[in-house]
PDB file of C-alpha atoms in Angstrom:
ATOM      1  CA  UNK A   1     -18.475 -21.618  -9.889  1.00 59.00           C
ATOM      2  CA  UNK A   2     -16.048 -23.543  -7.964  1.00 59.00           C
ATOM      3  CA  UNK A   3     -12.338 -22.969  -8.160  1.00 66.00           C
ATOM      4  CA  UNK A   4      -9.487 -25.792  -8.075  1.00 69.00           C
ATOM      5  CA  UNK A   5      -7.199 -23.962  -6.164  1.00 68.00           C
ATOM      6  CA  UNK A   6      -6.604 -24.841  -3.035  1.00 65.00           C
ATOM      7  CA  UNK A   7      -5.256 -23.095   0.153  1.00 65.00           C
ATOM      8  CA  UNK A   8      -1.800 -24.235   1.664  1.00 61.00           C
ATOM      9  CA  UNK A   9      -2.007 -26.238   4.674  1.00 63.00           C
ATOM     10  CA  UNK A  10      -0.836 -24.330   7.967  1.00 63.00           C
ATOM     11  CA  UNK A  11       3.010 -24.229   8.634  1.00 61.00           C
ATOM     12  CA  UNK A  12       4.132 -25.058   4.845  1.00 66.00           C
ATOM     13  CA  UNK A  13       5.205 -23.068   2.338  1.00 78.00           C
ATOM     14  CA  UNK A  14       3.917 -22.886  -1.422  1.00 80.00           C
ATOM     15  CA  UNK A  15       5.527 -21.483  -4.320  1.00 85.00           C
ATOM     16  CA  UNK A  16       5.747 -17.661  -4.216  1.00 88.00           C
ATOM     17  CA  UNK A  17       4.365 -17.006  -0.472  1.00 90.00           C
ATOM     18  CA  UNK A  18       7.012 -14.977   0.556  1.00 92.00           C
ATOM     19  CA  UNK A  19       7.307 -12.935  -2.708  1.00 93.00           C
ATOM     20  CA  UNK A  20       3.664 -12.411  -2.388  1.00 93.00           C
ATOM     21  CA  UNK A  21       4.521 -10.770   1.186  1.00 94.00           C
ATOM     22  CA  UNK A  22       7.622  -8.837  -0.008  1.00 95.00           C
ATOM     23  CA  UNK A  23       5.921  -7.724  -2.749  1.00 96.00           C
ATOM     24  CA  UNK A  24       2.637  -6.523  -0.628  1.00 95.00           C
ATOM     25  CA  UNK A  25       5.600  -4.530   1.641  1.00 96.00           C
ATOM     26  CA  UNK A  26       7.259  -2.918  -1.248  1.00 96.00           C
ATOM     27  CA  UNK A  27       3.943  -1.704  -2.560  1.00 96.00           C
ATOM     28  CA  UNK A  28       4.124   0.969   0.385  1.00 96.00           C
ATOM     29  CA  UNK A  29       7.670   2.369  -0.838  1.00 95.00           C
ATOM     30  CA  UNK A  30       8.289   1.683  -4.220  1.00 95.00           C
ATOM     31  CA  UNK A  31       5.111   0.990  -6.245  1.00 95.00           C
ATOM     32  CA  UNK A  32       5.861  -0.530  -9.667  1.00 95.00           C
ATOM     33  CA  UNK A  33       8.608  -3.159  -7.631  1.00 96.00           C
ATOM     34  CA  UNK A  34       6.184  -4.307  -5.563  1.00 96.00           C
ATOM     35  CA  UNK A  35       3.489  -4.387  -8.075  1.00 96.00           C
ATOM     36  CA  UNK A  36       5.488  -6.633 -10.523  1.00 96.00           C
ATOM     37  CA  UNK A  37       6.990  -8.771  -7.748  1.00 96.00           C
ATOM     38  CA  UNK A  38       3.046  -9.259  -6.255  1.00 96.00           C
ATOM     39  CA  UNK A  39       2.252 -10.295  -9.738  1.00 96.00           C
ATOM     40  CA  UNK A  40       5.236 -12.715 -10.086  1.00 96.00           C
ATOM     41  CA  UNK A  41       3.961 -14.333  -7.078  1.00 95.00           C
ATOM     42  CA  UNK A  42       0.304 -14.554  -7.502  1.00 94.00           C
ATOM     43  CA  UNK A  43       1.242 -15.796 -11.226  1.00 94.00           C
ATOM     44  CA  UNK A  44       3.848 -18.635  -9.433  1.00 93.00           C
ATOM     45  CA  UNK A  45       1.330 -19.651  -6.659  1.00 92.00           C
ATOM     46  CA  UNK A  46      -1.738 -20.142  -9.540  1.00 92.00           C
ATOM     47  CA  UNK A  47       0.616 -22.357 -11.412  1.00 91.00           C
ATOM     48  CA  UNK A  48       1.148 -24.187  -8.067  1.00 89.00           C
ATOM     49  CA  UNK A  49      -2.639 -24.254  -7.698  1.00 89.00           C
ATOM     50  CA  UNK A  50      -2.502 -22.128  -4.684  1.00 91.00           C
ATOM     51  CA  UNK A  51      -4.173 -18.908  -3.629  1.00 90.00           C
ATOM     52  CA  UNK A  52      -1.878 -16.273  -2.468  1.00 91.00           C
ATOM     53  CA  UNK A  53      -3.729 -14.086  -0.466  1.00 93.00           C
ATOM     54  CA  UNK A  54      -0.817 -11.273   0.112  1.00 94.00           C
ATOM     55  CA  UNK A  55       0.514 -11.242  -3.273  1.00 95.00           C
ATOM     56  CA  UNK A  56      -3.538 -10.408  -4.271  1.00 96.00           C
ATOM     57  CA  UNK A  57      -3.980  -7.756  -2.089  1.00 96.00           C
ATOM     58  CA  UNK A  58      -0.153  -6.396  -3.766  1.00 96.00           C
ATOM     59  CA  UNK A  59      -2.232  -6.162  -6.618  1.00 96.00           C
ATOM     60  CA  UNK A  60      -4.844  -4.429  -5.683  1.00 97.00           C
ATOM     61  CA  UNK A  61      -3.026  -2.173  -4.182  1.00 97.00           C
ATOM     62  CA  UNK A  62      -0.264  -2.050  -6.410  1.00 97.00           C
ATOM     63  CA  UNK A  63      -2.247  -1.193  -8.797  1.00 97.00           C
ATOM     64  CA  UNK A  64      -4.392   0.997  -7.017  1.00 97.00           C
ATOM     65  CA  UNK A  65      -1.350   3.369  -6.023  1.00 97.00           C
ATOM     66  CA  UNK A  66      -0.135   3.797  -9.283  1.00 97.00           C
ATOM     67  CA  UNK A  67      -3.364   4.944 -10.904  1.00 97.00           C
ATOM     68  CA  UNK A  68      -3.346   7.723  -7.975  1.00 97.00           C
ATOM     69  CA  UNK A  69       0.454   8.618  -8.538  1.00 97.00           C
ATOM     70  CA  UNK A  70      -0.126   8.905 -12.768  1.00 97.00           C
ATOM     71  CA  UNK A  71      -3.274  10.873 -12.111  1.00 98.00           C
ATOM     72  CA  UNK A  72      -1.493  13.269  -9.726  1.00 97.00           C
ATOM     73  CA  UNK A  73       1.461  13.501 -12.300  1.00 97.00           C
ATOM     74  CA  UNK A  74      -0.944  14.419 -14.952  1.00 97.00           C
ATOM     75  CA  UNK A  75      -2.593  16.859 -12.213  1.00 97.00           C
ATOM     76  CA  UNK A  76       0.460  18.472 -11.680  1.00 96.00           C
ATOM     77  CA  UNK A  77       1.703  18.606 -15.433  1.00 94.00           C
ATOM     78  CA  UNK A  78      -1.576  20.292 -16.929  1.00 94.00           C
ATOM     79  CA  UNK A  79      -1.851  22.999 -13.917  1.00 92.00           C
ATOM     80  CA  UNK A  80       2.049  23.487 -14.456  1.00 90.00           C
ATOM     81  CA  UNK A  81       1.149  23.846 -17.692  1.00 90.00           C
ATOM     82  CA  UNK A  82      -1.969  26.081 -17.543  1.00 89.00           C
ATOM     83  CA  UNK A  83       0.575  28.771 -15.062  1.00 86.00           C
ATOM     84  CA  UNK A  84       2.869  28.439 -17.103  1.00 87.00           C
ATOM     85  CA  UNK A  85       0.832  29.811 -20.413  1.00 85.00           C
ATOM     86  CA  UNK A  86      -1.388  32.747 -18.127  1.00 82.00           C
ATOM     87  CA  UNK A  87       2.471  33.853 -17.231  1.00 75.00           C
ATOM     88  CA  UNK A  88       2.594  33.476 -13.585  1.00 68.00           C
ATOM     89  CA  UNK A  89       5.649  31.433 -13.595  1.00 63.00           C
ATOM     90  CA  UNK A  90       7.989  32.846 -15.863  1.00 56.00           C
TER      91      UNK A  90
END
């Protein structure tokens, strides 16, 4: 299946490029910012009919990382938890 968008010529901008980069960046220090931001982008350069390559991989990634940090949250929460209830800590 084909797709209609198209890819930006060399040298010009389209709409949400540099979000899409920012966004990919912030994924690395604060997850859920550059998550949404990646998304605003991709969602701005579709509209445009433009793939945003950057703002895709924020995505991925974006969403990637925060699966990891809520499963290690809920790691940490049920073996907190389980010490706390065979009294080790407290």
């Amino acid at each position: 299946m084909m797709s209609n968008l198209q890819t930006a010529p060399s040298g010009t901008d389209y709409p949400g490029k540099t979000l899409g980069i920012v966004g990919l960046v912030l994924v690395f220090f604060t997850i859920v910012i550059g998550l949404v931001l990646s998304a605003v982008a991709l969602s701005q350069s579709k509209n445009a009919g433009y793939t945003n390559t950057p703002a895709k991989i924020g995505v991925i990634l974006g969403s990637i990382f925060l699966a990891i940090l809520v499963l290690w949250v809920v790691i940490v929460f049920v073996v907190a938890g389980l010490a706390v209830s065979s009294g080790q800590l407290g």
